[in-house]
Amino acid sequence: MVLFAARHPGMIEIRAEETVLTTGTPPSPAAKRRAFTVDWSRIVLNVALPVLGVIFALLLGAVMLLILKANPLAAYVSLVNGAVGTTFGLTQTLVKATPLLLVGLGICIAFRANVINIGGEGQIIAGALMSTWFPLFFHTLPGWLLIPSTMIAGFLAGAFWGFIPGILKARLNVNEILSTIMLNAIALQLMNLLLQGPLMDPAGVAAHTFLAQSAQLPHQVWLPRLVPRTLLHAGAIVAVLLAAVVYLFLWRTTIGYDIRAVGLNPDAARYSGINVPTFQALSLTLAGGFAGLAGVVEVIGVQHRLLEGLTSGYGFTGIVAALLGSLHPLGLIPASILFGGLLVGADTMQRAVQVPSSLIDAILGLVVLFVSGSALWSRRWASRRRAGEQMDTEEAA
Amino acid sequence: MKSVFSVAVISGILNTMMGLAAPFLYAALGETITQTSGVVNLGVDGIMLLSAFAAFYAALTTGSLWIGLLAAALVGLAMGLLMSFVSVTLKAEQGVSGIGLYMFGLGMSSLLFKVLIGTVKTVQGFPPVRIPVVADIPIIGSMLFNNSIPVYGAFLLVPLVWWMLEKTTFGLKIKSVGQNPAAADSLGISVDRIRYISVCLGAVLAGIAGASLSISLLNLFQDNLTAGQGFIAVALVYFGGWNPIGVLGGALLFSVVNSFQLWVQVLGVKIPASVAVMLPYILTIAALTVTANRMRQPAALNRPFERGES
Amino acid sequence: MKGKRFLVAGILIVLLAMGAFAAPFRVAVVMPSAISDMAFSQSMWNALIAIQKEMGGATALELKYSENMYKVPDAAAAVRDYASQGFDVVIAHGSQYGSSVQEIAKDFPEVTFAWGTDVNTFGLPNVYAYTAAAEQGGYVNGVLAAKLTKSKTVGVTGPVEVGDAKTYIDGFVQGVQSVNPNITISKTWTGSFSDVALMAAAAKTHIANGADILTGSSQSVVGSIGAAKDNGKVLWFGTQANQASLAPKLVVASQVYDWTAMLKNIIADHKKGTLGGVTYTLTLDNGGLKIAYNPAFRIPASVKAAGDAAVKGIAKGTITVNP
């Protein structure tokens, strides 16, 4: 039963596993056959429905634009144009997609273990702080050594900030929503404390401007730019590679399998000997690490120093991107690009028709609302398929 | 330098605490009802913002604070219906739909503020109402009996919500829907209807929380007036263990430490300001580590209900 | 026929020439907060609007803005977008935009970039830097406050101890102490530029501690002003923009950032072909900083005289304020 799946983690697609974990019986040959084919209908639904949700939200937005005496057609044309119509816009889309992808990967891992991680903002800050201090301290190291070690250090810092709520939940039953919300605020004040003191740019102190930023990081730690005269940096490639790594981790390793088992059916997982709290804590730690990495690439890839306001809300928008990607690491790649494009295009739209930026925020909120609502139908479809497979199983037995 | 432990200072800390706690109480008590029915609403901050604006604008244009309160409640209701529709009927992933609601409320409140008002203005909000005789009791008197009506309301709401959840059949229905919706459904309780009502009740209370900020405590509206207080309120629900009394304890703890750290700064105690600001958050986590073991969350929390699905 | 064609061509040429002369001067500004924040961003927008009026309206000066650009990569995209749309001057009104300006300015050598508050033009010929010596107005406010306080206790509600919030408050403290070193000055920092509720609570705490004068910085001080209003007797000193409208009976004076002289210089220089390379500092001396007294508040003549003396002293250099 579950042991069968555990001994052959690489061979069975998740749907078949869901059958095993929810019904306790092994998949029938018919189900296993289905497991190896790509379920195009489900992929199409997973893509089409969110897109419908986006369109519906944009229609409501068009109404609001009309009320504000702006031309919705011109506005949305400039949105698309801003996101993908120019070289710079396209690179900006990818620049935004990178931290969304990284945070989203962490959210993916956490959600798969049924843990909600809203501590992204604090974890990003932890990674950003570490990736500021580390290269400033080890400034004599050559770039080929400094860049990877900074990224690892930043990942570990973020992981630590995810470990705290993880261990509190596992050992002391402290709800992770509370602890992560509190830790977000604590991380922010920690950053303030350091930026006002030891990390403040000495040049700013000398010039009596006292700006809330760190010294510029040594040049050898700057992530190389992929396209000249844009902000697109090598972190984008790292993020995509990591998406593949997370996919392999979740679907091709026993630890990854255990994490997913905990999320799908914690009782069954417990009966098969998996320590549920430990794996939930592990998933939170990993999620924190990826969010921390998002902070790292923003610091060494985009800004080349630590600035206040660096998180840009990615701790929350990363959650949205993860949902758009159906909580699948590979699905996250197009989802974060789509969402990043939406964010970039929205700013271009604001400039083109000179509407208040808050209108853009409101429209984005509607997009998130309707996209999250559109998932119903793919879930109904999935549960009908599952019921069908169960019937197959019962017939075969 | 005055001692932190003088009577005047302690009295001052407690007085400030009351005003700080009131918005948290409204929003957290509302979210307690919502979560007891099994729905997580992370959009509380957005509801607070849009309702705060509605209350302020209504009070500014009509001159009546009570119409402002009504406007806030109505806006809260509308947001609650939207959240219910997306999360209960469409069965969306509640954490995400809540964030969408937050973004919408944040954007919409700023947009309407810019378009309808434009610059920061103030109103004459609910004044403090001093209850004679009892207000003269040292320390406790000025803390409890010299507040504005919305602040009194927040504290009176605690036993009310407790009574509703613990002692009425309606409260029993809410709890059953949150614990075991399939069983409730089989007993003839409409899970969706109960959840709709709970989410809307919570949203109305979040709306009142917003109004308490814009027409009672701060008497103005500005972009992002709440600065994330709605999220703290949601966190306090977990702190309180889905029990209104626990939520009261959490709101008071958080607010008293916040008030305390301000006094510490004012009195010139040599502690970095950033550390002082961190204190309420650290102490809230610390307090929960001591009390969390006894808590049970509603079993069906954050799981949309579909008849036929277990 | 030929004559008619010449006539048409002639009219077209005249119209084109008129069009060229009538083409407006184009300025775009990117700001980290709302243009109505009663503080930093609003000060720049007010100056731009004033200049637009002076120059003859939108046909003479075209203005475009992007507000609430607190996410730096978004601001960078906005700055680049405006530059590529052919704006003559692009103002990056936020100290966090520095590295963005440094990169973008190189790609648009014919566009003037102005950024602040900082003092670094990166050695680029088309970048202006600007800053405000906020500590100077802080000093003057401090002198006035010290003369007006009856309880000899003054409260400062600050956001985060960085940038011109820090320099303003440091100046204020020096101003108070120059009049009477025994006045108690208490300071709070809320750790946020936008938390109005906490700022209001901080102000109430100062008031409960006996402060009868308050000051502070950032857009969240509207909370402090509200608390002063609730009390009814506590006086307020503002900075960055004129805050008198928020509490007409209680605001004594505000240090106003007046960017108009600087902006006029930049526009005039651009027309002459100079695109940057200068650092502007608003001071009391050059009129970039002004103390705007609230006419609705009756300030005793001796107090005002002390304020004026402080202004003169700082402008002449006889009084030095250390940020």
CSV table of C-alpha atoms in Angstrom, one decimal, chain A:
chain,number,residue,atom,x,y,z
A,1,MET,CA,0.0,0.0,0.0
A,2,VAL,CA,1.7,3.1,1.2
A,3,LEU,CA,4.9,1.1,1.6
A,4,PHE,CA,4.7,0.1,-2.1
A,5,ALA,CA,4.7,3.7,-3.0
A,6,ALA,CA,7.4,4.5,-0.6
A,7,ARG,CA,9.7,1.8,-2.1
A,8,HIS,CA,9.2,3.1,-5.6
A,9,PRO,CA,9.1,6.9,-5.1
A,10,GLY,CA,10.1,7.7,-8.6
A,11,MET,CA,7.7,5.6,-10.5
A,12,ILE,CA,4.3,6.8,-9.6
A,13,GLU,CA,2.8,10.1,-10.5
A,14,ILE,CA,1.1,12.1,-7.8
A,15,ARG,CA,-2.4,11.3,-8.7
A,16,ALA,CA,-1.9,7.6,-8.3
A,17,GLU,CA,-0.2,8.3,-5.0
A,18,GLU,CA,-3.2,10.4,-3.9
A,19,THR,CA,-5.3,7.3,-4.6
A,20,VAL,CA,-3.0,5.2,-2.5
A,21,LEU,CA,-2.8,7.7,0.3
A,22,THR,CA,-6.5,8.5,0.4
A,23,THR,CA,-7.9,5.0,-0.1
A,24,GLY,CA,-5.1,2.9,1.2
A,25,THR,CA,-5.2,0.5,-1.7
A,26,PRO,CA,-2.5,0.3,-4.4
A,27,PRO,CA,-3.3,1.8,-7.8
A,28,SER,CA,-4.9,-0.5,-10.4
A,29,PRO,CA,-3.1,-1.2,-13.6
A,30,ALA,CA,-5.5,1.2,-15.4
A,31,ALA,CA,-4.6,3.9,-12.9
A,32,LYS,CA,-0.9,3.2,-13.3
A,33,ARG,CA,-1.2,3.4,-17.0
A,34,ARG,CA,-2.9,6.7,-16.7
A,35,ALA,CA,-0.2,7.8,-14.3
A,36,PHE,CA,2.4,7.7,-17.1
A,37,THR,CA,0.4,9.7,-19.6
A,38,VAL,CA,0.5,13.5,-19.3
A,39,ASP,CA,-3.0,14.7,-18.3
A,40,TRP,CA,-3.4,17.4,-20.9
A,41,SER,CA,-6.9,18.2,-19.9
A,42,ARG,CA,-5.9,19.0,-16.4
A,43,ILE,CA,-3.0,21.1,-17.6
A,44,VAL,CA,-5.3,23.0,-19.9
A,45,LEU,CA,-7.8,23.6,-17.1
A,46,ASN,CA,-5.1,24.7,-14.7
A,47,VAL,CA,-4.0,27.3,-17.2
A,48,ALA,CA,-7.2,28.3,-18.8
A,49,LEU,CA,-9.2,28.9,-15.7
A,50,PRO,CA,-6.8,31.3,-14.0
A,51,VAL,CA,-6.5,33.2,-17.3
A,52,LEU,CA,-10.3,33.5,-17.3
A,53,GLY,CA,-10.1,34.9,-13.8
A,54,VAL,CA,-7.5,37.4,-14.9
A,55,ILE,CA,-9.7,38.5,-17.8
A,56,PHE,CA,-12.7,38.9,-15.6
A,57,ALA,CA,-10.8,41.1,-13.1
A,58,LEU,CA,-9.4,43.2,-15.9
A,59,LEU,CA,-12.9,43.8,-17.2
A,60,LEU,CA,-13.9,45.1,-13.7
A,61,GLY,CA,-10.8,47.2,-13.9
A,62,ALA,CA,-11.8,48.6,-17.2
A,63,VAL,CA,-15.0,49.9,-15.6
A,64,MET,CA,-13.0,51.6,-12.9
A,65,LEU,CA,-10.7,53.1,-15.6
A,66,LEU,CA,-13.7,54.5,-17.5
A,67,ILE,CA,-15.0,56.1,-14.3
A,68,LEU,CA,-11.7,57.8,-13.9
A,69,LYS,CA,-11.9,59.0,-17.5
A,70,ALA,CA,-9.1,56.9,-18.8
A,71,ASN,CA,-9.2,54.8,-21.9
A,72,PRO,CA,-9.2,51.2,-20.9
A,73,LEU,CA,-8.1,49.9,-24.3
A,74,ALA,CA,-5.1,52.2,-24.3
A,75,ALA,CA,-4.4,51.3,-20.7
A,76,TYR,CA,-4.4,47.6,-21.3
A,77,VAL,CA,-2.5,47.9,-24.5
A,78,SER,CA,0.2,49.8,-22.6
A,79,LEU,CA,0.1,47.0,-19.9
A,80,VAL,CA,0.9,44.3,-22.4
A,81,ASN,CA,3.4,46.5,-24.2
A,82,GLY,CA,5.1,47.4,-21.0
A,83,ALA,CA,5.4,43.8,-19.9
A,84,VAL,CA,6.6,42.1,-23.1
A,85,GLY,CA,6.6,44.7,-25.9
A,86,THR,CA,10.0,46.2,-25.3
A,87,THR,CA,13.3,44.6,-24.5
A,88,PHE,CA,13.6,46.5,-21.3
A,89,GLY,CA,10.0,45.6,-20.3
A,90,LEU,CA,10.7,42.0,-21.0
A,91,THR,CA,13.8,42.0,-18.9
A,92,GLN,CA,12.0,43.8,-16.1
A,93,THR,CA,9.3,41.1,-16.2
A,94,LEU,CA,12.1,38.5,-15.7
A,95,VAL,CA,13.7,40.6,-13.0
A,96,LYS,CA,10.4,40.6,-11.1
A,97,ALA,CA,9.8,37.0,-11.8
A,98,THR,CA,13.0,35.9,-10.2
A,99,PRO,CA,12.2,36.6,-6.5
A,100,LEU,CA,8.6,35.6,-7.1
A,101,LEU,CA,9.9,32.2,-8.4
A,102,LEU,CA,12.3,31.8,-5.5
A,103,VAL,CA,9.7,32.7,-2.8
A,104,GLY,CA,7.1,30.6,-4.6
A,105,LEU,CA,9.4,27.5,-4.6
A,106,GLY,CA,9.6,27.8,-0.8
A,107,ILE,CA,5.8,28.3,-0.6
A,108,CYS,CA,5.4,25.2,-2.8
A,109,ILE,CA,7.4,23.1,-0.4
A,110,ALA,CA,5.6,24.4,2.6
A,111,PHE,CA,2.1,24.1,1.2
A,112,ARG,CA,2.8,20.6,0.1
A,113,ALA,CA,3.3,19.8,3.8
A,114,ASN,CA,0.1,21.7,4.5
A,115,VAL,CA,1.9,24.5,6.2
A,116,ILE,CA,1.1,28.1,5.4
A,117,ASN,CA,4.2,30.3,5.2
A,118,ILE,CA,3.4,34.0,5.4
A,119,GLY,CA,6.7,34.7,6.9
A,120,GLY,CA,8.3,35.4,3.5
A,121,GLU,CA,8.9,39.1,4.2
A,122,GLY,CA,11.0,38.4,7.3
A,123,GLN,CA,12.8,35.5,5.6
A,124,ILE,CA,13.7,37.7,2.7
A,125,ILE,CA,15.1,40.3,5.1
A,126,ALA,CA,17.1,37.7,6.8
A,127,GLY,CA,18.7,36.6,3.6
A,128,ALA,CA,19.2,40.2,2.5
A,129,LEU,CA,20.9,41.1,5.7
A,130,MET,CA,23.3,38.1,5.5
A,131,SER,CA,24.1,38.8,1.9
A,132,THR,CA,25.0,42.3,2.8
A,133,TRP,CA,27.2,41.6,5.8
A,134,PHE,CA,28.9,38.5,4.4
A,135,PRO,CA,30.5,40.1,1.3
A,136,LEU,CA,31.3,43.3,3.2
A,137,PHE,CA,33.1,41.1,5.8
A,138,PHE,CA,34.8,38.7,3.3
A,139,HIS,CA,35.5,41.4,0.8
A,140,THR,CA,38.9,40.0,-0.2
A,141,LEU,CA,37.5,36.8,-1.5
A,142,PRO,CA,37.4,36.4,-5.3
A,143,GLY,CA,34.1,36.5,-7.1
A,144,TRP,CA,33.9,32.8,-8.1
A,145,LEU,CA,34.1,32.0,-4.3
A,146,LEU,CA,32.2,34.9,-2.9
A,147,ILE,CA,29.1,34.7,-5.0
A,148,PRO,CA,28.2,31.1,-4.2
A,149,SER,CA,29.2,31.4,-0.6
A,150,THR,CA,27.1,34.5,-0.2
A,151,MET,CA,24.1,32.7,-1.7
A,152,ILE,CA,24.6,29.8,0.6
A,153,ALA,CA,24.9,32.0,3.6
A,154,GLY,CA,21.8,34.0,2.6
A,155,PHE,CA,19.9,30.7,2.1
A,156,LEU,CA,20.9,29.6,5.6
A,157,ALA,CA,19.9,32.9,7.1
A,158,GLY,CA,16.5,32.7,5.6
A,159,ALA,CA,16.2,29.0,6.6
A,160,PHE,CA,17.0,30.0,10.1
A,161,TRP,CA,14.2,32.5,10.0
A,162,GLY,CA,11.9,29.7,8.8
A,163,PHE,CA,13.3,27.3,11.3
A,164,ILE,CA,12.2,29.4,14.3
A,165,PRO,CA,8.5,29.1,13.5
A,166,GLY,CA,9.0,25.5,12.4
A,167,ILE,CA,10.5,24.4,15.7
A,168,LEU,CA,8.0,26.4,17.7
A,169,LYS,CA,5.2,24.6,15.9
A,170,ALA,CA,6.8,21.2,16.1
A,171,ARG,CA,7.8,21.3,19.7
A,172,LEU,CA,5.5,23.8,21.3
A,173,ASN,CA,2.4,23.8,19.1
A,174,VAL,CA,2.8,27.5,18.4
A,175,ASN,CA,0.7,28.3,15.4
A,176,GLU,CA,2.9,29.2,12.4
A,177,ILE,CA,0.6,32.0,11.2
A,178,LEU,CA,1.1,33.8,14.4
A,179,SER,CA,4.8,33.3,14.7
A,180,THR,CA,5.6,34.2,11.1
A,181,ILE,CA,3.5,37.4,11.3
A,182,MET,CA,5.4,38.4,14.4
A,183,LEU,CA,8.8,37.4,13.0
A,184,ASN,CA,8.1,39.5,9.9
A,185,ALA,CA,7.9,42.6,12.1
A,186,ILE,CA,10.9,41.6,14.2
A,187,ALA,CA,13.0,41.1,11.1
A,188,LEU,CA,12.0,44.5,9.8
A,189,GLN,CA,13.1,46.2,13.1
A,190,LEU,CA,16.3,44.2,13.1
A,191,MET,CA,17.0,45.5,9.6
A,192,ASN,CA,16.3,49.1,10.8
A,193,LEU,CA,18.5,48.6,13.8
A,194,LEU,CA,21.4,47.4,11.6
A,195,LEU,CA,20.9,50.0,8.9
A,196,GLN,CA,20.9,52.8,11.4
A,197,GLY,CA,24.1,51.5,13.0
A,198,PRO,CA,26.8,49.1,12.0
A,199,LEU,CA,25.5,48.5,8.4
A,200,MET,CA,24.9,52.2,7.5
A,201,ASP,CA,26.9,53.4,4.5
A,202,PRO,CA,30.0,55.1,5.9
A,203,ALA,CA,29.8,57.5,3.0
A,204,GLY,CA,26.4,58.6,4.1
A,205,VAL,CA,27.6,59.1,7.6
A,206,ALA,CA,30.6,61.2,6.4
A,207,ALA,CA,28.4,63.3,4.2
A,208,HIS,CA,25.8,63.7,7.0
A,209,THR,CA,23.0,62.4,4.9
A,210,PHE,CA,22.5,59.3,7.1
A,211,LEU,CA,20.6,57.4,4.3
A,212,ALA,CA,19.0,54.1,5.3
A,213,GLN,CA,21.2,52.0,3.1
A,214,SER,CA,24.4,49.9,3.4
A,215,ALA,CA,27.7,50.6,1.7
A,216,GLN,CA,27.8,49.4,-1.9
A,217,LEU,CA,28.9,45.8,-2.0
A,218,PRO,CA,32.3,44.8,-3.5
A,219,HIS,CA,32.1,44.5,-7.2
A,220,GLN,CA,33.1,40.9,-7.4
A,221,VAL,CA,29.9,39.8,-5.6
A,222,TRP,CA,27.6,41.5,-8.0
A,223,LEU,CA,25.7,39.0,-10.1
A,224,PRO,CA,26.6,39.4,-13.7
A,225,ARG,CA,24.0,41.1,-15.9
A,226,LEU,CA,22.6,39.0,-18.7
A,227,VAL,CA,21.4,41.8,-20.9
A,228,PRO,CA,23.4,45.1,-21.0
A,229,ARG,CA,21.6,48.3,-19.9
A,230,THR,CA,18.9,46.3,-18.0
A,231,LEU,CA,18.6,44.9,-14.6
A,232,LEU,CA,18.3,41.3,-15.6
A,233,HIS,CA,20.9,39.3,-13.7
A,234,ALA,CA,22.2,35.7,-13.4
A,235,GLY,CA,19.9,35.1,-10.5
A,236,ALA,CA,17.2,34.4,-12.9
A,237,ILE,CA,19.1,31.4,-14.3
A,238,VAL,CA,19.8,30.2,-10.8
A,239,ALA,CA,16.1,30.4,-9.9
A,240,VAL,CA,15.1,28.3,-12.9
A,241,LEU,CA,17.7,25.7,-12.1
A,242,LEU,CA,16.5,25.6,-8.5
A,243,ALA,CA,12.9,25.1,-9.7
A,244,ALA,CA,14.1,21.9,-11.4
A,245,VAL,CA,16.0,20.9,-8.2
A,246,VAL,CA,12.9,21.4,-6.1
A,247,TYR,CA,10.9,19.3,-8.5
A,248,LEU,CA,13.4,16.5,-8.3
A,249,PHE,CA,13.5,16.9,-4.5
A,250,LEU,CA,9.8,16.7,-4.1
A,251,TRP,CA,9.1,13.9,-6.5
A,252,ARG,CA,12.3,11.9,-6.7
A,253,THR,CA,13.6,11.7,-3.1
A,254,THR,CA,12.2,10.0,-0.1
A,255,ILE,CA,12.3,13.2,2.0
A,256,GLY,CA,10.3,15.0,-0.7
A,257,TYR,CA,7.8,12.2,-0.8
A,258,ASP,CA,7.4,12.3,2.9
A,259,ILE,CA,6.8,16.0,2.8
A,260,ARG,CA,4.0,15.5,0.3
A,261,ALA,CA,2.6,12.6,2.2
A,262,VAL,CA,2.3,14.7,5.3
A,263,GLY,CA,0.4,17.3,3.3
A,264,LEU,CA,-2.0,15.0,1.5
A,265,ASN,CA,-2.9,12.7,4.4
A,266,PRO,CA,-1.2,13.4,7.7
A,267,ASP,CA,-2.9,10.5,9.5
A,268,ALA,CA,-1.8,8.0,6.9
A,269,ALA,CA,1.7,9.5,7.0
A,270,ARG,CA,1.8,9.2,10.7
A,271,TYR,CA,0.7,5.6,10.6
A,272,SER,CA,3.4,4.8,8.2
A,273,GLY,CA,6.0,6.2,10.6
A,274,ILE,CA,6.6,9.7,9.3
A,275,ASN,CA,7.1,12.2,12.1
A,276,VAL,CA,4.6,14.8,10.9
A,277,PRO,CA,5.8,17.8,13.0
A,278,THR,CA,9.4,17.2,12.1
A,279,PHE,CA,8.6,17.3,8.4
A,280,GLN,CA,6.4,20.4,8.8
A,281,ALA,CA,9.2,22.1,10.5
A,282,LEU,CA,11.6,21.0,7.8
A,283,SER,CA,9.3,22.4,5.1
A,284,LEU,CA,9.1,25.7,6.9
A,285,THR,CA,12.9,25.8,7.2
A,286,LEU,CA,13.3,25.1,3.5
A,287,ALA,CA,10.6,27.7,2.6
A,288,GLY,CA,12.5,30.2,4.6
A,289,GLY,CA,15.7,29.4,2.8
A,290,PHE,CA,14.3,30.0,-0.6
A,291,ALA,CA,12.7,33.3,0.5
A,292,GLY,CA,16.1,34.2,2.0
A,293,LEU,CA,17.6,33.5,-1.4
A,294,ALA,CA,15.1,35.9,-3.0
A,295,GLY,CA,16.5,38.5,-0.6
A,296,VAL,CA,20.0,37.6,-1.7
A,297,VAL,CA,19.5,38.0,-5.4
A,298,GLU,CA,17.7,41.3,-4.9
A,299,VAL,CA,20.8,42.6,-3.0
A,300,ILE,CA,23.6,41.2,-5.0
A,301,GLY,CA,21.8,41.1,-8.4
A,302,VAL,CA,19.6,44.2,-8.5
A,303,GLN,CA,20.5,46.8,-5.9
A,304,HIS,CA,24.2,45.9,-5.1
A,305,ARG,CA,23.5,47.1,-1.6
A,306,LEU,CA,20.9,46.8,1.2
A,307,LEU,CA,18.1,49.3,1.0
A,308,GLU,CA,15.1,49.7,3.2
A,309,GLY,CA,11.9,48.6,1.4
A,310,LEU,CA,13.9,45.9,-0.4
A,311,THR,CA,11.3,43.2,0.2
A,312,SER,CA,8.7,44.9,-2.1
A,313,GLY,CA,6.0,42.7,-0.7
A,314,TYR,CA,7.4,39.6,-2.5
A,315,GLY,CA,6.7,37.6,0.7
A,316,PHE,CA,3.0,37.9,-0.1
A,317,THR,CA,3.1,38.1,-3.9
A,318,GLY,CA,5.2,35.0,-4.0
A,319,ILE,CA,2.2,33.2,-2.4
A,320,VAL,CA,0.0,34.4,-5.2
A,321,ALA,CA,2.6,33.2,-7.8
A,322,ALA,CA,2.8,29.8,-6.2
A,323,LEU,CA,-1.0,29.4,-6.5
A,324,LEU,CA,-1.0,30.5,-10.1
A,325,GLY,CA,1.6,27.8,-10.7
A,326,SER,CA,-0.7,25.2,-9.1
A,327,LEU,CA,1.9,24.7,-6.3
A,328,HIS,CA,4.1,22.8,-8.8
A,329,PRO,CA,7.8,23.9,-9.1
A,330,LEU,CA,7.8,23.7,-12.8
A,331,GLY,CA,4.4,25.3,-13.1
A,332,LEU,CA,5.9,28.2,-11.1
A,333,ILE,CA,8.2,29.2,-13.9
A,334,PRO,CA,5.5,30.4,-16.3
A,335,ALA,CA,3.3,31.5,-13.4
A,336,SER,CA,6.0,33.8,-11.9
A,337,ILE,CA,6.8,35.2,-15.4
A,338,LEU,CA,3.0,35.9,-15.9
A,339,PHE,CA,2.6,37.5,-12.6
A,340,GLY,CA,5.8,39.5,-12.9
A,341,GLY,CA,4.7,40.7,-16.3
A,342,LEU,CA,1.4,41.7,-14.8
A,343,LEU,CA,3.2,43.8,-12.1
A,344,VAL,CA,5.5,45.4,-14.7
A,345,GLY,CA,2.8,46.1,-17.2
A,346,ALA,CA,0.6,47.6,-14.4
A,347,ASP,CA,3.3,50.2,-13.7
A,348,THR,CA,3.7,51.0,-17.3
A,349,MET,CA,-0.1,51.4,-17.6
A,350,GLN,CA,-0.1,53.7,-14.6
A,351,ARG,CA,2.5,56.0,-16.3
A,352,ALA,CA,0.8,55.8,-19.7
A,353,VAL,CA,-2.7,56.9,-18.7
A,354,GLN,CA,-1.6,58.6,-15.5
A,355,VAL,CA,-4.1,56.9,-13.2
A,356,PRO,CA,-3.3,56.6,-9.5
A,357,SER,CA,-1.2,53.7,-8.7
A,358,SER,CA,-3.7,52.6,-6.1
A,359,LEU,CA,-6.1,51.7,-9.0
A,360,ILE,CA,-3.5,49.2,-10.2
A,361,ASP,CA,-3.3,47.7,-6.7
A,362,ALA,CA,-7.0,47.3,-6.6
A,363,ILE,CA,-7.1,45.6,-10.0
A,364,LEU,CA,-4.3,43.3,-9.0
A,365,GLY,CA,-6.3,42.4,-5.9
A,366,LEU,CA,-9.3,41.5,-8.0
A,367,VAL,CA,-7.0,39.4,-10.2
A,368,VAL,CA,-5.8,37.5,-7.2
A,369,LEU,CA,-9.4,37.1,-5.9
A,370,PHE,CA,-10.8,35.8,-9.1
A,371,VAL,CA,-7.9,33.6,-10.0
A,372,SER,CA,-8.0,31.9,-6.6
A,373,GLY,CA,-11.7,31.5,-7.1
A,374,SER,CA,-11.3,29.9,-10.5
A,375,ALA,CA,-9.5,26.9,-9.1
A,376,LEU,CA,-12.8,25.4,-8.0
A,377,TRP,CA,-13.5,23.9,-11.3
A,378,SER,CA,-10.1,22.2,-11.8
A,379,ARG,CA,-10.5,20.8,-8.3
A,380,ARG,CA,-14.0,19.5,-9.1
A,381,TRP,CA,-12.6,17.9,-12.2
A,382,ALA,CA,-9.7,16.4,-10.2
A,383,SER,CA,-12.0,15.0,-7.6
A,384,ARG,CA,-14.2,13.4,-10.3
A,385,ARG,CA,-11.2,11.9,-11.9
A,386,ARG,CA,-10.1,10.6,-8.5
A,387,ALA,CA,-13.6,9.1,-8.0
A,388,GLY,CA,-13.3,7.5,-11.4
A,389,GLU,CA,-10.0,6.0,-10.5
A,390,GLN,CA,-11.3,4.7,-7.2
A,391,MET,CA,-14.1,2.9,-9.1
A,392,ASP,CA,-11.4,1.5,-11.4
A,393,THR,CA,-9.5,0.3,-8.4
A,394,GLU,CA,-12.6,-1.3,-6.9
A,395,GLU,CA,-13.5,-3.0,-10.1
A,396,ALA,CA,-10.0,-4.3,-10.5
A,397,ALA,CA,-9.9,-5.7,-7.0
